[in-house]
Coordinates of C-alpha atoms in Angstrom, one line a residue:
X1 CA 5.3 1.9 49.7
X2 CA 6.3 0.9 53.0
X3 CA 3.6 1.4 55.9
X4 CA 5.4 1.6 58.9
X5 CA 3.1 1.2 61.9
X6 CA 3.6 1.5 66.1
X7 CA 1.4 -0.4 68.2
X8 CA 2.3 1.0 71.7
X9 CA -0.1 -0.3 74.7
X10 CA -0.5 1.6 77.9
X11 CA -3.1 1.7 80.6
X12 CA -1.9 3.9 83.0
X13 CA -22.1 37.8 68.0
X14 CA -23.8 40.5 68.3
X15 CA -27.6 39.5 68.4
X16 CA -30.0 42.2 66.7
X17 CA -31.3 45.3 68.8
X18 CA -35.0 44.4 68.8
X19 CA -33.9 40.8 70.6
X20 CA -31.6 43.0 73.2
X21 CA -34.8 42.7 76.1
X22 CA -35.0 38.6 75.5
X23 CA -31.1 37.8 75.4
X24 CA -30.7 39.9 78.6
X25 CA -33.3 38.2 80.5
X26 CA -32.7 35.9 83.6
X27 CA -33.6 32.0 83.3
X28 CA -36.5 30.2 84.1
X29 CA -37.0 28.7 87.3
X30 CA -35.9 25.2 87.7
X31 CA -37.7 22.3 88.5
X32 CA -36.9 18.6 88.7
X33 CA -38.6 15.6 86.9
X34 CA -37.9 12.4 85.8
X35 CA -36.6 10.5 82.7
X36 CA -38.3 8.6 79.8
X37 CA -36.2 6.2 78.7
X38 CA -37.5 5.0 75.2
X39 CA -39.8 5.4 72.6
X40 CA -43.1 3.8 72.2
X41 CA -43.3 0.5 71.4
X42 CA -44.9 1.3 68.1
X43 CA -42.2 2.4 66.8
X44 CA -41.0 0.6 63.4
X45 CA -37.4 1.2 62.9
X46 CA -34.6 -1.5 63.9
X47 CA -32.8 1.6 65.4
X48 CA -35.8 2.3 68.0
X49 CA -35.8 -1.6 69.3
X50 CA -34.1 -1.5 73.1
X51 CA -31.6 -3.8 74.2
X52 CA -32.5 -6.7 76.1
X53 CA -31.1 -6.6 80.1
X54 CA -32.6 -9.7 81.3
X55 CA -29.7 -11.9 79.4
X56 CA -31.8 -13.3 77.1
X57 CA -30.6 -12.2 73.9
X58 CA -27.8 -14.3 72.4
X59 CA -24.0 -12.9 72.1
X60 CA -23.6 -11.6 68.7
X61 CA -21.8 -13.3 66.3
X62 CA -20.4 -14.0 63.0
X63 CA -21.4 -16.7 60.9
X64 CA -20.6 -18.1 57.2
X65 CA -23.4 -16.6 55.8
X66 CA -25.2 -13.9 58.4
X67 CA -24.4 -11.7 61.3
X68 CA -26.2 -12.2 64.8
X69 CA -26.6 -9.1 66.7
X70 CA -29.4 -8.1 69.6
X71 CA -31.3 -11.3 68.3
X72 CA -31.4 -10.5 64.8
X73 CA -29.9 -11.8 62.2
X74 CA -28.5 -9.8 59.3
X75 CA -27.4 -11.7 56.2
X76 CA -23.4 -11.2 54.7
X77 CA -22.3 -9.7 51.6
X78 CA -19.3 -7.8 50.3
X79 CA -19.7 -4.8 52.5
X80 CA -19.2 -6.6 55.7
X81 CA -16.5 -6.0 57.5
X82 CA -17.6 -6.2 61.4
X83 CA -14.9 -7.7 63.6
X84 CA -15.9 -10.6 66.2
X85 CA -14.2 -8.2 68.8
X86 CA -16.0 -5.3 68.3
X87 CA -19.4 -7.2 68.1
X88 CA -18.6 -8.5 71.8
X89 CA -18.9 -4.6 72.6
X90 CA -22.2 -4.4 71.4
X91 CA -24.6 -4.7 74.8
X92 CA -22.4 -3.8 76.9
X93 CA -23.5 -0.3 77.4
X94 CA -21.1 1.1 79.8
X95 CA -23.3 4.3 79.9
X96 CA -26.1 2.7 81.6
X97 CA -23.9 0.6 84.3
X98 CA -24.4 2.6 87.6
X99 CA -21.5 3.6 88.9
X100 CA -19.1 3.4 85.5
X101 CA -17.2 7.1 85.0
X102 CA -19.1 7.2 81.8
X103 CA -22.2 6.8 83.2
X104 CA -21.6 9.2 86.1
X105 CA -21.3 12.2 83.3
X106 CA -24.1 11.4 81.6
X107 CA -26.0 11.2 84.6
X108 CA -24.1 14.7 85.5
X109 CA -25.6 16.0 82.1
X110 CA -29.0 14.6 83.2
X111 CA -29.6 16.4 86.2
X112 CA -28.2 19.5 84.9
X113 CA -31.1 19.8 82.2
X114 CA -34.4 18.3 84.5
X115 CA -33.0 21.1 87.1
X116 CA -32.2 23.6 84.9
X117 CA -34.8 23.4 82.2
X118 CA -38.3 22.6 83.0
X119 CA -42.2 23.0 81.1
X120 CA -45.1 24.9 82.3
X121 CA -46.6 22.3 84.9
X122 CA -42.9 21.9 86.4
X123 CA -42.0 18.7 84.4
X124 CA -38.7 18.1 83.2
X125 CA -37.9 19.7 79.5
X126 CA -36.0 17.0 78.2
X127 CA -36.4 13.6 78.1
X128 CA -33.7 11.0 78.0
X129 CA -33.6 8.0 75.7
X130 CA -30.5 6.1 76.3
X131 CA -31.4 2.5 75.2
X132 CA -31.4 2.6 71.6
X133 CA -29.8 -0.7 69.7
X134 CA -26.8 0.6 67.9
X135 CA -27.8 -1.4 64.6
X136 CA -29.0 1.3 62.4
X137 CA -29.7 1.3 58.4
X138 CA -27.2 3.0 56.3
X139 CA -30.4 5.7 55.2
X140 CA -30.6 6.3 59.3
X141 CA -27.0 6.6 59.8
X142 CA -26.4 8.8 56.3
X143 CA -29.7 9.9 54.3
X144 CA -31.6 10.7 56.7
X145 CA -28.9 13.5 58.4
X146 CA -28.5 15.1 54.5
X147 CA -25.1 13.3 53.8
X148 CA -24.2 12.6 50.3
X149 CA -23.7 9.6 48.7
X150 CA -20.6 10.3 48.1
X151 CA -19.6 11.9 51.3
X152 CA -15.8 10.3 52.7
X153 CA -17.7 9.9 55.9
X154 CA -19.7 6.8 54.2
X155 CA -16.4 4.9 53.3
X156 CA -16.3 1.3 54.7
X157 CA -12.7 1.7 55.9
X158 CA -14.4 4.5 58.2
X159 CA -17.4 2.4 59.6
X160 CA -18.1 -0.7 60.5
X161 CA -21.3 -3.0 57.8
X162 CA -22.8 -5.9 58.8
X163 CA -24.1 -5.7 55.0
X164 CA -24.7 -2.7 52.4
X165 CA -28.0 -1.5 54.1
X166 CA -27.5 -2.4 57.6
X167 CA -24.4 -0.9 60.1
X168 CA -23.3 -0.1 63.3
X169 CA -24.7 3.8 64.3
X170 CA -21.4 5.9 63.6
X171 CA -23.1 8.7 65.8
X172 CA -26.1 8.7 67.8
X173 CA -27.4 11.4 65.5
X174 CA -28.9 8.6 63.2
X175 CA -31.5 8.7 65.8
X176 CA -32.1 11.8 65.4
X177 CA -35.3 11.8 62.7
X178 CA -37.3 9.1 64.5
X179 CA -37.3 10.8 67.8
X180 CA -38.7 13.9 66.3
X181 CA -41.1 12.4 64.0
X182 CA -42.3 10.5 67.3
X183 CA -43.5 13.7 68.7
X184 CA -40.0 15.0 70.6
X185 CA -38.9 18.4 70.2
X186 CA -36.6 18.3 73.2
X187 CA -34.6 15.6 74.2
X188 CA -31.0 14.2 75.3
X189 CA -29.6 10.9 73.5
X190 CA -26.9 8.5 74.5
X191 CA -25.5 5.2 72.8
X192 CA -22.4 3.9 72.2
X193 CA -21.0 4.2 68.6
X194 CA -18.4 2.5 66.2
X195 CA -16.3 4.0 64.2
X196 CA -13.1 2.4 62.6
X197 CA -10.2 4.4 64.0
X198 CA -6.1 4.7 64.6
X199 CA -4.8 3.1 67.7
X200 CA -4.0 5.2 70.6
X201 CA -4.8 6.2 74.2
X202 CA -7.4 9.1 73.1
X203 CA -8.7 6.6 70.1
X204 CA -10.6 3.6 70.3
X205 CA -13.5 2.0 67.6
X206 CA -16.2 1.9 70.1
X207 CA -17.2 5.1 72.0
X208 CA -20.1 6.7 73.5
X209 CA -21.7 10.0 72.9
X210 CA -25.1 12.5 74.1
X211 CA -26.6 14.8 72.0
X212 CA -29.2 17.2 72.6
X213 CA -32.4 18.4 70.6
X214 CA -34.2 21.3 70.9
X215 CA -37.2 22.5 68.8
X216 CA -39.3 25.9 68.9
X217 CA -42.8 26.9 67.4
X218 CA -43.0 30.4 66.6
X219 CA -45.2 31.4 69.6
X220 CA -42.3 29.6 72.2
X221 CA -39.3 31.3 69.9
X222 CA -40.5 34.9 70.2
X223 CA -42.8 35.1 73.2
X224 CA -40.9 37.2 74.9
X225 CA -39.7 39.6 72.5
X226 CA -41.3 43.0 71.7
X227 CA -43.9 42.6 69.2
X228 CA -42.7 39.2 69.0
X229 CA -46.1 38.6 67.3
X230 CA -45.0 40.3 63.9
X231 CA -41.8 38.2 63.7
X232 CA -41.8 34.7 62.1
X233 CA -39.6 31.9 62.0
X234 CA -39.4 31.5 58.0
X235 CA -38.9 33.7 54.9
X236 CA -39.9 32.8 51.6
X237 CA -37.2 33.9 49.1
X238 CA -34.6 34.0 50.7
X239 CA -31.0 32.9 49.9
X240 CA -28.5 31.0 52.0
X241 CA -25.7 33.4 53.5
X242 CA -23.1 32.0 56.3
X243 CA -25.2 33.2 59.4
X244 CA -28.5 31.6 58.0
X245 CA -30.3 28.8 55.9
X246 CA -32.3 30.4 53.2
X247 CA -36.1 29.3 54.6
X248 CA -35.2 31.2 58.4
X249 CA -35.3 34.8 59.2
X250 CA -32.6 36.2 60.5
X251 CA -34.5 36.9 63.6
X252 CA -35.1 33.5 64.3
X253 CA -31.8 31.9 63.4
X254 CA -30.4 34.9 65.7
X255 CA -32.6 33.4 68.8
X256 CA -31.5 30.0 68.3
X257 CA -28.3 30.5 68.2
X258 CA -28.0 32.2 71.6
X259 CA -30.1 30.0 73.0
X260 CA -27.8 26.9 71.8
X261 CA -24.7 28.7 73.2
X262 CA -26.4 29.7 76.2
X263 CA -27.6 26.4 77.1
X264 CA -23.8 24.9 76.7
X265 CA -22.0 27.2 78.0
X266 CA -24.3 26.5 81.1
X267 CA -23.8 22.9 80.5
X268 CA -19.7 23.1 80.8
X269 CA -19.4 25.8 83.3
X270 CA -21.3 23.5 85.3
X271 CA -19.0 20.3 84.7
X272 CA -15.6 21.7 84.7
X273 CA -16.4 25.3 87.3
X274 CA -17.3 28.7 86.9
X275 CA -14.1 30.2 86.0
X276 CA -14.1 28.3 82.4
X277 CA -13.2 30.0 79.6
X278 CA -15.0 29.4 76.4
X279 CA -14.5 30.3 72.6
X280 CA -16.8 29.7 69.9
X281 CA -15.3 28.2 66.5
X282 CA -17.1 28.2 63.3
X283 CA -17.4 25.1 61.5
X284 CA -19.3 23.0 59.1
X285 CA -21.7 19.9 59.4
X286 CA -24.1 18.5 56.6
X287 CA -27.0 18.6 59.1
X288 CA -26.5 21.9 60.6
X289 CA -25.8 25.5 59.2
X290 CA -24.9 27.6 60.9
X291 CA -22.9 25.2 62.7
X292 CA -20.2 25.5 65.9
X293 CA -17.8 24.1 67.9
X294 CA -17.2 25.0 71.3
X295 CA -13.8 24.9 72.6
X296 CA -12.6 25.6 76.7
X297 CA -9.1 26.2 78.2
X298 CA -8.4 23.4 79.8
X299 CA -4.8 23.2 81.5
X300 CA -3.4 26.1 79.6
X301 CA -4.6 24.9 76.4
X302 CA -7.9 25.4 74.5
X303 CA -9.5 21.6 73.8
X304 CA -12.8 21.0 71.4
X305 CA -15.4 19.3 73.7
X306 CA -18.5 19.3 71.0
X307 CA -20.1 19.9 68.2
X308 CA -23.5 22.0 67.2
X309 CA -25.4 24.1 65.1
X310 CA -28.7 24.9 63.7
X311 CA -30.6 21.8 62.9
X312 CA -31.3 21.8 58.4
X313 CA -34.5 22.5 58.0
X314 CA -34.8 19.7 55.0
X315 CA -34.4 17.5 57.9
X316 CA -37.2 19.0 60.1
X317 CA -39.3 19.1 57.0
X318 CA -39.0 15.0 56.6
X319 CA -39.6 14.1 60.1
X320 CA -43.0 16.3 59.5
X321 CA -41.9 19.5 62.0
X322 CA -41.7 21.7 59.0
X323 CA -43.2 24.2 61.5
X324 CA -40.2 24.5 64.0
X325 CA -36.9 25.8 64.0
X326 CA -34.1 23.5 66.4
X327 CA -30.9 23.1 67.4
X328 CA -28.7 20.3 68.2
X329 CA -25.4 19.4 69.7
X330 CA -23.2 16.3 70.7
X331 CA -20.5 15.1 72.9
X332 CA -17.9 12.5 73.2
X333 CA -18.4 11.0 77.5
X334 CA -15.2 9.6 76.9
X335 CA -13.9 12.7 76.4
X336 CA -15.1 14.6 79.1
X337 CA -14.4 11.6 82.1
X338 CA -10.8 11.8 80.4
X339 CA -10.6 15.1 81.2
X340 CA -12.7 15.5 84.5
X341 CA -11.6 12.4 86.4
X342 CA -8.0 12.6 84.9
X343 CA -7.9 8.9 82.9
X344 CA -5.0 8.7 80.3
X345 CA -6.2 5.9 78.6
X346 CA -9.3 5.3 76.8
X347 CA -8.9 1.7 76.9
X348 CA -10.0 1.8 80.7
X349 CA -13.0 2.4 80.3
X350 CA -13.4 -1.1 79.1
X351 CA -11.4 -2.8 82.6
X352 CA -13.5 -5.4 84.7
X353 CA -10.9 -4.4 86.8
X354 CA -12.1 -4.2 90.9
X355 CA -9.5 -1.4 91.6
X356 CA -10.6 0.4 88.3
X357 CA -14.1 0.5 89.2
X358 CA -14.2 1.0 93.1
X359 CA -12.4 4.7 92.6
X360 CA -16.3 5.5 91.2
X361 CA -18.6 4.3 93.6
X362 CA -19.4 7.3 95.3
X363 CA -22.5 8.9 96.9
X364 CA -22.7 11.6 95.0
X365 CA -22.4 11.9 91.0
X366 CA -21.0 15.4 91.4
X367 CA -18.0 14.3 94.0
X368 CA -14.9 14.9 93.0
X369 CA -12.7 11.8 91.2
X370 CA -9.1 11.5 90.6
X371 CA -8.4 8.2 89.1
X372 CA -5.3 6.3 90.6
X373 CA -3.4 4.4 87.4
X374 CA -3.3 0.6 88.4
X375 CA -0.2 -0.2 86.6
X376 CA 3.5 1.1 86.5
X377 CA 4.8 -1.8 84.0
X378 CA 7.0 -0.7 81.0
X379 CA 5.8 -1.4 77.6
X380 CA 6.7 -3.8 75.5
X381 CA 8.0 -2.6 72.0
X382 CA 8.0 -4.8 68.9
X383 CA 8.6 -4.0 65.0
X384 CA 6.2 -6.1 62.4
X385 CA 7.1 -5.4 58.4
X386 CA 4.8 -6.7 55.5
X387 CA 4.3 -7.0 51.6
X388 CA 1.2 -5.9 50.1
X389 CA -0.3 -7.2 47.1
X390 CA -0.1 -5.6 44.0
X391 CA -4.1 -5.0 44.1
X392 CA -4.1 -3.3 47.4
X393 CA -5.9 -0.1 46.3
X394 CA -8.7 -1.5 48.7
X395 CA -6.2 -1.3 51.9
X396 CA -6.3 0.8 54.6
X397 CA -4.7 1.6 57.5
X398 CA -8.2 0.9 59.3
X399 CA -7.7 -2.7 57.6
X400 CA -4.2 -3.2 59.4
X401 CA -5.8 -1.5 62.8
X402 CA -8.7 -3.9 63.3
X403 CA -6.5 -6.7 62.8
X404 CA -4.2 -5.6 65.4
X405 CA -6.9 -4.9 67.6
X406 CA -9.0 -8.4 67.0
X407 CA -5.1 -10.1 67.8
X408 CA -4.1 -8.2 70.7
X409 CA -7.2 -6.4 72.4
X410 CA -7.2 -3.3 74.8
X411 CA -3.6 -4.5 75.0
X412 CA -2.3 -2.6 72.3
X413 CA -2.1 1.2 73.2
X414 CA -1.1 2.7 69.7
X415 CA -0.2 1.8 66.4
X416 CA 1.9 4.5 64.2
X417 CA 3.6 4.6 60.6
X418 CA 7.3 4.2 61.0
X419 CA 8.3 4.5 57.4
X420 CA 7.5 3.8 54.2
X421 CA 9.2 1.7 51.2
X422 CA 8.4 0.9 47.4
X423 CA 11.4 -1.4 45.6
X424 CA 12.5 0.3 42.7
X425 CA 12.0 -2.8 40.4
X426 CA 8.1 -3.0 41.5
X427 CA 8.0 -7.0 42.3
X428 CA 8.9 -9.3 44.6
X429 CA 7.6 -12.1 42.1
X430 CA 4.1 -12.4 39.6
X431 CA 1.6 -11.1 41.4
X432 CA 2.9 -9.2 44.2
X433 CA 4.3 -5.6 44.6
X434 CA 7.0 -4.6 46.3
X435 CA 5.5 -2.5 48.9
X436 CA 6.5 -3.2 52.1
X437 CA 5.1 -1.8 55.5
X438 CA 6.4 -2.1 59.1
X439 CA 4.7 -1.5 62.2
X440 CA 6.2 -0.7 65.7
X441 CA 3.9 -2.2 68.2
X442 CA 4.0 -1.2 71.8
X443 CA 2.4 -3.0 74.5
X444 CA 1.2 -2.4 77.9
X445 CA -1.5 -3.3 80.3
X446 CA -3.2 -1.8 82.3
X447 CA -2.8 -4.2 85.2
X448 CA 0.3 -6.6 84.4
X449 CA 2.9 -7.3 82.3
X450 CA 1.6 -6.9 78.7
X451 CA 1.5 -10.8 77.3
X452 CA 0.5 -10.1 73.5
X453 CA 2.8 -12.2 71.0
X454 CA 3.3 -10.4 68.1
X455 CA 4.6 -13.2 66.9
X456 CA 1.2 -14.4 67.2
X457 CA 0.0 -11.3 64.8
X458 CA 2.8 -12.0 62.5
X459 CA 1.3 -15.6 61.5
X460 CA -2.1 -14.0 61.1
X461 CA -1.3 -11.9 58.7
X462 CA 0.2 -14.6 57.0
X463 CA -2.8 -16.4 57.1
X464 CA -5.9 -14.0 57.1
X465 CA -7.5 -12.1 54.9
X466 CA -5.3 -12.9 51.1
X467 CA -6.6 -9.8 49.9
X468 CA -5.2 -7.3 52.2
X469 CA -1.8 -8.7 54.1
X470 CA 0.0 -11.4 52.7
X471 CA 3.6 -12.4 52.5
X472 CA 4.8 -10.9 55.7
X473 CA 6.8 -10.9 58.8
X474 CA 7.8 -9.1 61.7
X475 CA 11.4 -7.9 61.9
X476 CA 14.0 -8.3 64.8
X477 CA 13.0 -10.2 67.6
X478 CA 10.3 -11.9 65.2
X479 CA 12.6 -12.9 62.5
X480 CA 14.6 -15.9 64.2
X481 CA 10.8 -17.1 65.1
X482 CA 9.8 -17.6 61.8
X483 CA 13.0 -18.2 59.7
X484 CA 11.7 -20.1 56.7
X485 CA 9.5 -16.6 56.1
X486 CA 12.4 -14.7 57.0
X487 CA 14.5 -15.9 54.6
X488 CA 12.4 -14.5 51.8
X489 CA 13.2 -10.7 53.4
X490 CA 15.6 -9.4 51.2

């Protein structure tokens, strides 16, 4: 089999009659109030310990036996597969840095819900915790959100291990248990998150997302419904259909639900204007049922801008609210600046770039932004081909990805498969098959002319990792460059 890959870089319902006088009320009245920002310091989990600001804490980094991150150190074994480059991400929180587009739309989201939804003495409904360390156990990031053992989302060419119980959060949902057994039951959540990924301008290993958390007793779910005092949030034996979980009433799941889709559809009318047009999707995700996507029209076509649903009630039960009912939703910020501040690359969110940063220093988070592209260089296009071992089962594209990405950096803008190729005889000599991939890798910065040797990437391959890429070499421009290994290309 031949992988061909292209590394191209570039900055430039209906709800039920007897809830009819509830769903058709108005909202509450808003008030304002401020943010907490983390949890108490009592709690245990390595996923509730903050981030250091004061420079303190030493850089992360790999070692020969352990892996240093936030001032901890995590021993090695065969699951890890954290990159040095992707560990330098880790603190840099671009969420919190005043003035960054991402933090602008979370700060956006933030006043939206302490205006828009407030308690009974006037204080703000939600509170915010956006300074959770992104070094989560593999029961936080999987078990404790109902995902199977088994589940494809658990594969290490999907995530990135610093060993077999300890990772990098793949979502800020692994959160999610902690901050409702603390006490929460409604509350707004933003981290960044890593996730091994394909190379291009919407895609990139380390992003950032907010989710929301809502939770209702049965006296706040059906207060205001007509003889809401006979109605109950749970059923005992009942079965599991597509509109409910078998412990809720249909009643109650029926509330929720509009609720939920109420409170985003408020949400994104009040980021991207009033004339939005939304569409529900059904969907499905381990920890919610029912669960939805909401999609808008967004320049003629419909776009996905999160995910939600009706929170499992296994997972209430084991962070002890087994006497609530919730929902919960998430979002990509990358996503949404993308879209609202028109960037076309995702990589610029990482830019220390002065012109990048000025176009969002403004006086009001809520001020229009069109960004200005920096750079009109063309990109640079280069071809790399390469033998796989015959043991290569464990390869995957996510493999070849990193090590682009640990070679070149935010100057590679995609990678692709160009072709594929598998010799007819099977072997290129004892030991090796003949299965030979080729990338195309594209190259442009964001600022300047893009300066990335792939000739560079060529030799390591050559020399990293002997269980993955070996016995390779980059075709064209690459081949006089190397022409003892080039001799060896059939």
């Amino acid at each position: 089999m031949l992988l061909h890959g292209t590394v191209i870089m570039r900055l430039s319902n209906t709800p039920l009659s007897l809830l009819r006088p509830l769903l058709q009320s108005s909202s509450r009245s808003l008030l304002h109030r401020s943010c907490l920002s983390t949890l108490s310091a009592n709690q245990g989990t390595a996923s509730c310990r903050r981030l250091s600001t004061d420079g303190s804490t030493p850089r992360p980094e790999i070692g020969q036996d352990s892996v240093n991150v936030s001032g901890q150190s995590y021993p090695r074994d065969d699951f890890t597969n954290v990159t040095p480059k992707i560990l330098d991400k880790v603190g840099r929180n671009l969420h919190n840095q005043s003035h960054h587009p991402l933090w602008l739309i979370k700060e956006r989201i933030k006043a939206h819900f302490y205006s828009s939804y407030v308690g009974r003495l006037g204080n703000p409904l939600f509170s915010v915790h956006d300074n959770l360390s992104p070094v989560v156990t593999v029961e936080q990031n999987f078990d404790s959100l109902l995902i199977p053992p088994g589940h494809p989302s658990r594969k290490r060419g999907d995530n990135y291990y610093l060993n077999r119980k300890t990772m990098l959060r793949a979502h800020t949902s692994a959160h999610q248990r902690e901050l409702v057994k603390s006490g929460l039951d409604a509350f707004l959540l933003a981290g960044d998150v890593y996730r091994r990924d394909e190379i291009d301008t919407s895609h990139y290993p380390v992003f950032h997302q907010m989710e929301g958390v809502r939770l209702f007793s049965n006296h706040e779910l059906f207060s205001k419904v007509r003889n809401g005092e006979d109605l109950s949030l749970f059923e005992r034996g009942g079965r599991r259909t597509p509109e409910k979980q078998e412990t809720h009433t249909l009643e109650a799941v029926k509330l929720v639900e509009f609720d939920l889709k109420q409170t985003l559809t408020r949400l994104v009318t009040h980021l991207f204007g009033e004339d939005l047009e939304v569409r529900w999707v059904d969907c499905y995700f381990p920890f919610t049922h029912p669960s939805f996507e909401m999609e808008v029209r967004f320049q003629g076509d419909w776009m996905e801008v999160l995910g939600c649903g009706v929170m499992e009630q296994e997972l209430l039960n084991s962070a002890g609210a087994e006497n609530k009912l919730g929902w919960a939703f998430g979002l990509g910020l990358e996503r949404l600046a993308m879209v609202l501040y028109s960037i076309p690359d995702i990589r610029l969110f990482w830019s220390q770039d002065e012109r990048f940063l000025k176009q969002f220093r403004v006086q009001d988070i809520h001020q229009p932004i069109c960004f200005q592209p920096l750079s009109k260089y063309p990109p640079l296009i280069n071809d790399i081909s390469f033998w796989l071992p015959e043991n290569s089962e464990s390869f995957t594209e996510n493999d070849f990805y990193d090590m682009v990405r640990s070679i070149g950096g935010d100057l590679v803008e995609k990678v692709s498969l160009v072709d594929e190729f598998i010799h007819p005889k099977g072997f290129i000599r004892e030991g090796w098959r003949k299965r030979d991939e080729r990338s195309r890798v594209t190259e442009r910065c964001v600022s300047e002319t893009a300066c990335f040797s792939v000739g560079a990437l060529t030799m390591s391959l050559i020399e990293r990792d002997n269980n993955m890429l070996s016995f390779c070499s980059a075709l064209d421009s690459i081949r006089p460059a190397v022409p003892k290994l080039a001799s060896q290309i059939p």
